[in-house]
Amino acid sequence: MWCYRGGSISTEPRINDRIRVPEVRLVGPSGEQVGIVPLAKALELAQEYDLDLVEVAASARPPVCKLMDYGKFKYESAMKAREARKNQAHTVIKEMKLRPKIDPHDYDTKKGHVVRFLKQGDKVKITIMFRGREQSRPELGYRLLQRLASDVEDLGFIESNPKQDGRNMIMVLGPHKKKTEAMAEAREAQAARKAERQGVAAGVEEAPSEETAPVEAAATEVASDEASSTEANTEA
């Protein structure tokens, strides 16, 4: 019985001598169509241009190959993938828990966290936890959720209306701003703060110190007096 014991299948395209077909449909370095040519001729052209023969469409009949600098192509592809991952926005759901009879100071603190999450482009799951006799007063939790949603309506909206889930009441707030927009604004703000700090540092280096300025002026006056005294003695 045949059994596969090899490693993972490579996803890299075949290049140069690894291409095992009698003929290929060749694309030139600038994207021009050369046509169907024997493999030996395609390899010869690749050597003349000092490029690689890369199989870009193996399923075609005959396979499509292109003349390119494969090392440069891999590097540029890796950089594009890295940039795409950098700008990729991951949907994150933050959670904030409150009690129906929350203290005003605690409410302001919790609301501040919700505001920060929404500004970052994240969703926020608000959970009201009922205990003991509070379970018989679900309207307290509902009013608290509505109050919170009203306080942050300029940053987010109610994505999922309040609903009872056992001893808890849950509501989900969604941000008006997309995650990618929030990330871009955060990077711009960080760059602006960095430029401002550099500008302040440069201004401090250029401006004379208030303590050294009088000393420098006094030294200048002393030097002037000594020069005048020397000239007077010379004339005498």
PDB file of C-alpha atoms in Angstrom:
ATOM      1  CA  MET A   1       0.000   0.000   0.000  1.00  0.00           C
ATOM      2  CA  TRP A   2       1.350   3.433  -0.951  1.00  0.00           C
ATOM      3  CA  CYS A   3       1.713   5.878   1.915  1.00  0.00           C
ATOM      4  CA  TYR A   4       2.725   9.556   1.691  1.00  0.00           C
ATOM      5  CA  ARG A   5       5.416  10.405   4.216  1.00  0.00           C
ATOM      6  CA  GLY A   6       6.763  13.604   2.747  1.00  0.00           C
ATOM      7  CA  GLY A   7       6.729  17.074   4.231  1.00  0.00           C
ATOM      8  CA  SER A   8       4.468  19.990   3.369  1.00  0.00           C
ATOM      9  CA  ILE A   9       3.855  20.722  -0.287  1.00  0.00           C
ATOM     10  CA  SER A  10       5.724  23.772  -1.490  1.00  0.00           C
ATOM     11  CA  THR A  11       3.671  26.714  -2.720  1.00  0.00           C
ATOM     12  CA  GLU A  12       6.637  28.335  -4.461  1.00  0.00           C
ATOM     13  CA  PRO A  13       6.368  28.558  -8.270  1.00  0.00           C
ATOM     14  CA  ARG A  14       8.731  26.505 -10.375  1.00  0.00           C
ATOM     15  CA  ILE A  15      11.613  28.452 -11.878  1.00  0.00           C
ATOM     16  CA  ASN A  16      14.286  27.815 -14.502  1.00  0.00           C
ATOM     17  CA  ASP A  17      15.442  24.160 -14.596  1.00  0.00           C
ATOM     18  CA  ARG A  18      12.593  23.069 -12.282  1.00  0.00           C
ATOM     19  CA  ILE A  19      10.087  23.647 -15.079  1.00  0.00           C
ATOM     20  CA  ARG A  20       9.453  20.253 -16.728  1.00  0.00           C
ATOM     21  CA  VAL A  21       7.312  20.857 -19.829  1.00  0.00           C
ATOM     22  CA  PRO A  22       8.229  20.783 -23.519  1.00  0.00           C
ATOM     23  CA  GLU A  23       6.937  24.296 -24.273  1.00  0.00           C
ATOM     24  CA  VAL A  24       5.591  27.350 -22.499  1.00  0.00           C
ATOM     25  CA  ARG A  25       3.591  30.475 -23.266  1.00  0.00           C
ATOM     26  CA  LEU A  26       6.229  33.144 -22.635  1.00  0.00           C
ATOM     27  CA  VAL A  27       5.685  36.665 -21.286  1.00  0.00           C
ATOM     28  CA  GLY A  28       8.560  39.131 -21.634  1.00  0.00           C
ATOM     29  CA  PRO A  29      10.140  41.272 -18.878  1.00  0.00           C
ATOM     30  CA  SER A  30       7.854  44.229 -19.637  1.00  0.00           C
ATOM     31  CA  GLY A  31       4.699  42.118 -19.866  1.00  0.00           C
ATOM     32  CA  GLU A  32       4.771  41.728 -23.635  1.00  0.00           C
ATOM     33  CA  GLN A  33       3.451  38.492 -25.109  1.00  0.00           C
ATOM     34  CA  VAL A  34       6.241  36.502 -26.788  1.00  0.00           C
ATOM     35  CA  GLY A  35       4.057  33.509 -27.616  1.00  0.00           C
ATOM     36  CA  ILE A  36       4.438  29.745 -27.317  1.00  0.00           C
ATOM     37  CA  VAL A  37       8.090  28.742 -27.440  1.00  0.00           C
ATOM     38  CA  PRO A  38      10.063  25.591 -26.573  1.00  0.00           C
ATOM     39  CA  LEU A  39      11.308  25.436 -22.992  1.00  0.00           C
ATOM     40  CA  ALA A  40      14.931  25.432 -24.158  1.00  0.00           C
ATOM     41  CA  LYS A  41      14.347  28.681 -26.072  1.00  0.00           C
ATOM     42  CA  ALA A  42      12.660  30.296 -23.041  1.00  0.00           C
ATOM     43  CA  LEU A  43      15.605  29.338 -20.814  1.00  0.00           C
ATOM     44  CA  GLU A  44      18.010  30.719 -23.400  1.00  0.00           C
ATOM     45  CA  LEU A  45      16.160  34.055 -23.461  1.00  0.00           C
ATOM     46  CA  ALA A  46      16.191  34.173 -19.660  1.00  0.00           C
ATOM     47  CA  GLN A  47      19.958  33.713 -19.701  1.00  0.00           C
ATOM     48  CA  GLU A  48      20.374  36.454 -22.307  1.00  0.00           C
ATOM     49  CA  TYR A  49      18.344  38.934 -20.237  1.00  0.00           C
ATOM     50  CA  ASP A  50      20.065  37.755 -17.015  1.00  0.00           C
ATOM     51  CA  LEU A  51      16.631  36.982 -15.554  1.00  0.00           C
ATOM     52  CA  ASP A  52      14.719  33.974 -14.244  1.00  0.00           C
ATOM     53  CA  LEU A  53      12.081  31.974 -16.055  1.00  0.00           C
ATOM     54  CA  VAL A  54       9.168  31.795 -13.596  1.00  0.00           C
ATOM     55  CA  GLU A  55       6.042  29.654 -14.030  1.00  0.00           C
ATOM     56  CA  VAL A  56       3.153  32.007 -13.184  1.00  0.00           C
ATOM     57  CA  ALA A  57       0.205  29.872 -14.374  1.00  0.00           C
ATOM     58  CA  ALA A  58       0.963  26.178 -14.030  1.00  0.00           C
ATOM     59  CA  SER A  59      -2.617  25.047 -14.782  1.00  0.00           C
ATOM     60  CA  ALA A  60      -2.687  26.687 -18.215  1.00  0.00           C
ATOM     61  CA  ARG A  61      -2.002  24.619 -21.324  1.00  0.00           C
ATOM     62  CA  PRO A  62       0.795  25.244 -22.061  1.00  0.00           C
ATOM     63  CA  PRO A  63       1.906  26.767 -18.744  1.00  0.00           C
ATOM     64  CA  VAL A  64       2.473  30.512 -18.714  1.00  0.00           C
ATOM     65  CA  CYS A  65       5.998  31.605 -17.772  1.00  0.00           C
ATOM     66  CA  LYS A  66       7.443  35.079 -17.354  1.00  0.00           C
ATOM     67  CA  LEU A  67      10.941  36.498 -17.494  1.00  0.00           C
ATOM     68  CA  MET A  68      11.660  38.344 -14.230  1.00  0.00           C
ATOM     69  CA  ASP A  69      14.115  38.882 -11.413  1.00  0.00           C
ATOM     70  CA  TYR A  70      12.657  36.291  -9.048  1.00  0.00           C
ATOM     71  CA  GLY A  71      14.643  37.449  -6.007  1.00  0.00           C
ATOM     72  CA  LYS A  72      13.392  41.022  -6.440  1.00  0.00           C
ATOM     73  CA  PHE A  73       9.857  39.747  -7.056  1.00  0.00           C
ATOM     74  CA  LYS A  74       9.858  37.733  -3.798  1.00  0.00           C
ATOM     75  CA  TYR A  75      11.197  40.714  -1.836  1.00  0.00           C
ATOM     76  CA  GLU A  76       8.552  43.099  -3.202  1.00  0.00           C
ATOM     77  CA  SER A  77       5.805  40.529  -2.555  1.00  0.00           C
ATOM     78  CA  ALA A  78       6.968  40.092   1.043  1.00  0.00           C
ATOM     79  CA  MET A  79       6.990  43.874   1.592  1.00  0.00           C
ATOM     80  CA  LYS A  80       3.472  44.217   0.177  1.00  0.00           C
ATOM     81  CA  ALA A  81       2.207  41.406   2.411  1.00  0.00           C
ATOM     82  CA  ARG A  82       3.874  43.027   5.423  1.00  0.00           C
ATOM     83  CA  GLU A  83       2.265  46.383   4.640  1.00  0.00           C
ATOM     84  CA  ALA A  84      -1.120  44.706   4.179  1.00  0.00           C
ATOM     85  CA  ARG A  85      -0.824  43.007   7.573  1.00  0.00           C
ATOM     86  CA  LYS A  86       0.224  46.305   9.131  1.00  0.00           C
ATOM     87  CA  ASN A  87      -2.880  48.066   7.827  1.00  0.00           C
ATOM     88  CA  GLN A  88      -5.203  45.134   8.466  1.00  0.00           C
ATOM     89  CA  ALA A  89      -7.944  45.942  10.932  1.00  0.00           C
ATOM     90  CA  HIS A  90      -8.933  43.252  13.412  1.00  0.00           C
ATOM     91  CA  THR A  91     -12.408  43.536  14.874  1.00  0.00           C
ATOM     92  CA  VAL A  92     -12.059  43.640  18.653  1.00  0.00           C
ATOM     93  CA  ILE A  93     -14.911  43.499  21.153  1.00  0.00           C
ATOM     94  CA  LYS A  94     -14.101  45.076  24.484  1.00  0.00           C
ATOM     95  CA  GLU A  95     -16.243  44.384  27.526  1.00  0.00           C
ATOM     96  CA  MET A  96     -17.307  46.711  30.313  1.00  0.00           C
ATOM     97  CA  LYS A  97     -19.269  45.519  33.365  1.00  0.00           C
ATOM     98  CA  LEU A  98     -21.497  47.757  35.473  1.00  0.00           C
ATOM     99  CA  ARG A  99     -23.850  47.374  38.421  1.00  0.00           C
ATOM    100  CA  PRO A 100     -27.412  48.786  38.342  1.00  0.00           C
ATOM    101  CA  LYS A 101     -26.719  51.068  41.348  1.00  0.00           C
ATOM    102  CA  ILE A 102     -23.303  52.242  40.240  1.00  0.00           C
ATOM    103  CA  ASP A 103     -21.632  55.185  41.994  1.00  0.00           C
ATOM    104  CA  PRO A 104     -21.455  58.421  39.897  1.00  0.00           C
ATOM    105  CA  HIS A 105     -17.640  58.475  40.081  1.00  0.00           C
ATOM    106  CA  ASP A 106     -17.429  54.823  38.985  1.00  0.00           C
ATOM    107  CA  TYR A 107     -19.869  55.531  36.174  1.00  0.00           C
ATOM    108  CA  ASP A 108     -17.695  58.364  34.855  1.00  0.00           C
ATOM    109  CA  THR A 109     -14.636  56.107  34.992  1.00  0.00           C
ATOM    110  CA  LYS A 110     -16.391  53.302  33.129  1.00  0.00           C
ATOM    111  CA  LYS A 111     -17.762  55.734  30.573  1.00  0.00           C
ATOM    112  CA  GLY A 112     -14.238  57.048  29.992  1.00  0.00           C
ATOM    113  CA  HIS A 113     -13.090  53.533  29.126  1.00  0.00           C
ATOM    114  CA  VAL A 114     -16.016  53.094  26.733  1.00  0.00           C
ATOM    115  CA  VAL A 115     -15.165  56.414  25.049  1.00  0.00           C
ATOM    116  CA  ARG A 116     -11.542  55.311  24.619  1.00  0.00           C
ATOM    117  CA  PHE A 117     -12.555  51.972  23.108  1.00  0.00           C
ATOM    118  CA  LEU A 118     -14.945  53.595  20.637  1.00  0.00           C
ATOM    119  CA  LYS A 119     -12.309  56.151  19.613  1.00  0.00           C
ATOM    120  CA  GLN A 120      -9.991  53.236  18.829  1.00  0.00           C
ATOM    121  CA  GLY A 121     -12.645  51.796  16.508  1.00  0.00           C
ATOM    122  CA  ASP A 122     -13.509  48.845  18.769  1.00  0.00           C
ATOM    123  CA  LYS A 123     -16.928  47.486  19.658  1.00  0.00           C
ATOM    124  CA  VAL A 124     -17.923  47.505  23.316  1.00  0.00           C
ATOM    125  CA  LYS A 125     -20.060  44.912  25.062  1.00  0.00           C
ATOM    126  CA  ILE A 126     -21.780  46.484  28.066  1.00  0.00           C
ATOM    127  CA  THR A 127     -22.914  44.045  30.757  1.00  0.00           C
ATOM    128  CA  ILE A 128     -25.184  45.011  33.663  1.00  0.00           C
ATOM    129  CA  MET A 129     -24.815  42.484  36.495  1.00  0.00           C
ATOM    130  CA  PHE A 130     -27.844  41.950  38.756  1.00  0.00           C
ATOM    131  CA  ARG A 131     -27.517  40.444  42.208  1.00  0.00           C
ATOM    132  CA  GLY A 132     -30.113  39.402  44.772  1.00  0.00           C
ATOM    133  CA  ARG A 133     -33.211  41.584  44.732  1.00  0.00           C
ATOM    134  CA  GLU A 134     -31.826  43.624  41.834  1.00  0.00           C
ATOM    135  CA  GLN A 135     -33.003  40.865  39.506  1.00  0.00           C
ATOM    136  CA  SER A 136     -36.579  41.985  40.083  1.00  0.00           C
ATOM    137  CA  ARG A 137     -35.730  45.521  38.803  1.00  0.00           C
ATOM    138  CA  PRO A 138     -34.470  44.998  35.217  1.00  0.00           C
ATOM    139  CA  GLU A 139     -35.652  48.514  34.329  1.00  0.00           C
ATOM    140  CA  LEU A 140     -32.729  49.902  36.375  1.00  0.00           C
ATOM    141  CA  GLY A 141     -30.257  48.194  34.080  1.00  0.00           C
ATOM    142  CA  TYR A 142     -32.162  49.191  30.965  1.00  0.00           C
ATOM    143  CA  ARG A 143     -32.200  52.867  31.957  1.00  0.00           C
ATOM    144  CA  LEU A 144     -28.464  52.746  32.757  1.00  0.00           C
ATOM    145  CA  LEU A 145     -27.664  51.268  29.353  1.00  0.00           C
ATOM    146  CA  GLN A 146     -29.791  53.867  27.594  1.00  0.00           C
ATOM    147  CA  ARG A 147     -28.057  56.627  29.576  1.00  0.00           C
ATOM    148  CA  LEU A 148     -24.610  55.329  28.600  1.00  0.00           C
ATOM    149  CA  ALA A 149     -25.591  55.010  24.947  1.00  0.00           C
ATOM    150  CA  SER A 150     -26.863  58.599  24.993  1.00  0.00           C
ATOM    151  CA  ASP A 151     -23.646  59.881  26.612  1.00  0.00           C
ATOM    152  CA  VAL A 152     -21.446  58.370  23.871  1.00  0.00           C
ATOM    153  CA  GLU A 153     -23.780  58.758  20.888  1.00  0.00           C
ATOM    154  CA  ASP A 154     -21.293  61.043  19.123  1.00  0.00           C
ATOM    155  CA  LEU A 155     -18.747  58.185  19.082  1.00  0.00           C
ATOM    156  CA  GLY A 156     -20.887  55.047  18.810  1.00  0.00           C
ATOM    157  CA  PHE A 157     -24.323  53.600  18.226  1.00  0.00           C
ATOM    158  CA  ILE A 158     -26.376  50.745  19.661  1.00  0.00           C
ATOM    159  CA  GLU A 159     -25.480  47.740  17.514  1.00  0.00           C
ATOM    160  CA  SER A 160     -27.332  45.236  19.691  1.00  0.00           C
ATOM    161  CA  ASN A 161     -30.266  46.395  21.826  1.00  0.00           C
ATOM    162  CA  PRO A 162     -30.316  45.581  25.554  1.00  0.00           C
ATOM    163  CA  LYS A 163     -31.477  42.039  26.269  1.00  0.00           C
ATOM    164  CA  GLN A 164     -31.711  39.924  29.396  1.00  0.00           C
ATOM    165  CA  ASP A 165     -29.297  37.000  29.655  1.00  0.00           C
ATOM    166  CA  GLY A 166     -29.846  35.201  32.935  1.00  0.00           C
ATOM    167  CA  ARG A 167     -28.691  37.509  35.728  1.00  0.00           C
ATOM    168  CA  ASN A 168     -27.134  39.930  33.260  1.00  0.00           C
ATOM    169  CA  MET A 169     -28.394  42.461  30.752  1.00  0.00           C
ATOM    170  CA  ILE A 170     -26.222  42.962  27.667  1.00  0.00           C
ATOM    171  CA  MET A 171     -25.933  45.697  25.041  1.00  0.00           C
ATOM    172  CA  VAL A 172     -23.327  46.095  22.284  1.00  0.00           C
ATOM    173  CA  LEU A 173     -22.101  49.503  21.108  1.00  0.00           C
ATOM    174  CA  GLY A 174     -20.497  49.882  17.694  1.00  0.00           C
ATOM    175  CA  PRO A 175     -18.124  52.729  16.744  1.00  0.00           C
ATOM    176  CA  HIS A 176     -19.033  55.281  14.094  1.00  0.00           C
ATOM    177  CA  LYS A 177     -15.392  55.297  13.021  1.00  0.00           C
ATOM    178  CA  LYS A 178     -13.877  52.322  11.221  1.00  0.00           C
ATOM    179  CA  LYS A 179     -10.899  50.564  12.774  1.00  0.00           C
ATOM    180  CA  THR A 180      -8.630  51.485   9.851  1.00  0.00           C
ATOM    181  CA  GLU A 181      -9.557  55.168  10.160  1.00  0.00           C
ATOM    182  CA  ALA A 182      -8.900  55.117  13.904  1.00  0.00           C
ATOM    183  CA  MET A 183      -5.503  53.484  13.361  1.00  0.00           C
ATOM    184  CA  ALA A 184      -4.567  56.057  10.709  1.00  0.00           C
ATOM    185  CA  GLU A 185      -5.577  58.960  12.950  1.00  0.00           C
ATOM    186  CA  ALA A 186      -3.619  57.468  15.856  1.00  0.00           C
ATOM    187  CA  ARG A 187      -0.486  57.226  13.689  1.00  0.00           C
ATOM    188  CA  GLU A 188      -0.923  60.830  12.502  1.00  0.00           C
ATOM    189  CA  ALA A 189      -1.372  62.068  16.071  1.00  0.00           C
ATOM    190  CA  GLN A 190       1.724  60.163  17.185  1.00  0.00           C
ATOM    191  CA  ALA A 191       3.763  61.649  14.332  1.00  0.00           C
ATOM    192  CA  ALA A 192       2.495  65.153  15.188  1.00  0.00           C
ATOM    193  CA  ARG A 193       3.457  64.735  18.856  1.00  0.00           C
ATOM    194  CA  LYS A 194       6.902  63.482  17.869  1.00  0.00           C
ATOM    195  CA  ALA A 195       7.444  66.444  15.531  1.00  0.00           C
ATOM    196  CA  GLU A 196       6.278  68.851  18.237  1.00  0.00           C
ATOM    197  CA  ARG A 197       8.708  67.357  20.766  1.00  0.00           C
ATOM    198  CA  GLN A 198      11.564  67.623  18.284  1.00  0.00           C
ATOM    199  CA  GLY A 199      10.650  71.252  17.554  1.00  0.00           C
ATOM    200  CA  VAL A 200      10.585  72.134  21.253  1.00  0.00           C
ATOM    201  CA  ALA A 201      13.940  70.424  21.799  1.00  0.00           C
ATOM    202  CA  ALA A 202      15.481  72.336  18.880  1.00  0.00           C
ATOM    203  CA  GLY A 203      14.112  75.638  20.236  1.00  0.00           C
ATOM    204  CA  VAL A 204      15.592  74.968  23.664  1.00  0.00           C
ATOM    205  CA  GLU A 205      19.024  74.305  22.156  1.00  0.00           C
ATOM    206  CA  GLU A 206      18.983  77.495  20.060  1.00  0.00           C
ATOM    207  CA  ALA A 207      17.612  79.886  22.709  1.00  0.00           C
ATOM    208  CA  PRO A 208      20.249  81.314  25.148  1.00  0.00           C
ATOM    209  CA  SER A 209      19.766  80.486  28.794  1.00  0.00           C
ATOM    210  CA  GLU A 210      18.433  83.263  31.031  1.00  0.00           C
ATOM    211  CA  GLU A 211      21.169  82.490  33.564  1.00  0.00           C
ATOM    212  CA  THR A 212      24.065  82.628  31.095  1.00  0.00           C
ATOM    213  CA  ALA A 213      22.928  85.767  29.244  1.00  0.00           C
ATOM    214  CA  PRO A 214      23.853  88.275  32.043  1.00  0.00           C
ATOM    215  CA  VAL A 215      27.167  86.506  32.602  1.00  0.00           C
ATOM    216  CA  GLU A 216      28.036  86.764  28.914  1.00  0.00           C
ATOM    217  CA  ALA A 217      27.079  90.483  28.906  1.00  0.00           C
ATOM    218  CA  ALA A 218      29.248  91.155  31.985  1.00  0.00           C
ATOM    219  CA  ALA A 219      32.198  89.356  30.403  1.00  0.00           C
ATOM    220  CA  THR A 220      31.809  91.486  27.286  1.00  0.00           C
ATOM    221  CA  GLU A 221      31.808  94.690  29.361  1.00  0.00           C
ATOM    222  CA  VAL A 222      34.953  93.642  31.274  1.00  0.00           C
ATOM    223  CA  ALA A 223      36.760  92.845  28.040  1.00  0.00           C
ATOM    224  CA  SER A 224      35.772  96.269  26.649  1.00  0.00           C
ATOM    225  CA  ASP A 225      37.044  98.056  29.788  1.00  0.00           C
ATOM    226  CA  GLU A 226      40.365  96.191  29.633  1.00  0.00           C
ATOM    227  CA  ALA A 227      40.798  97.148  25.988  1.00  0.00           C
ATOM    228  CA  SER A 228      40.134 100.838  26.778  1.00  0.00           C
ATOM    229  CA  SER A 229      42.631 100.771  29.634  1.00  0.00           C
ATOM    230  CA  THR A 230      45.297  99.229  27.414  1.00  0.00           C
ATOM    231  CA  GLU A 231      44.818 101.909  24.752  1.00  0.00           C
ATOM    232  CA  ALA A 232      45.087 104.681  27.385  1.00  0.00           C
ATOM    233  CA  ASN A 233      48.391 103.320  28.758  1.00  0.00           C
ATOM    234  CA  THR A 234      49.802 103.046  25.239  1.00  0.00           C
ATOM    235  CA  GLU A 235      49.031 106.698  24.511  1.00  0.00           C
ATOM    236  CA  ALA A 236      50.643 107.778  27.765  1.00  0.00           C
TER     237      ALA A 236
END
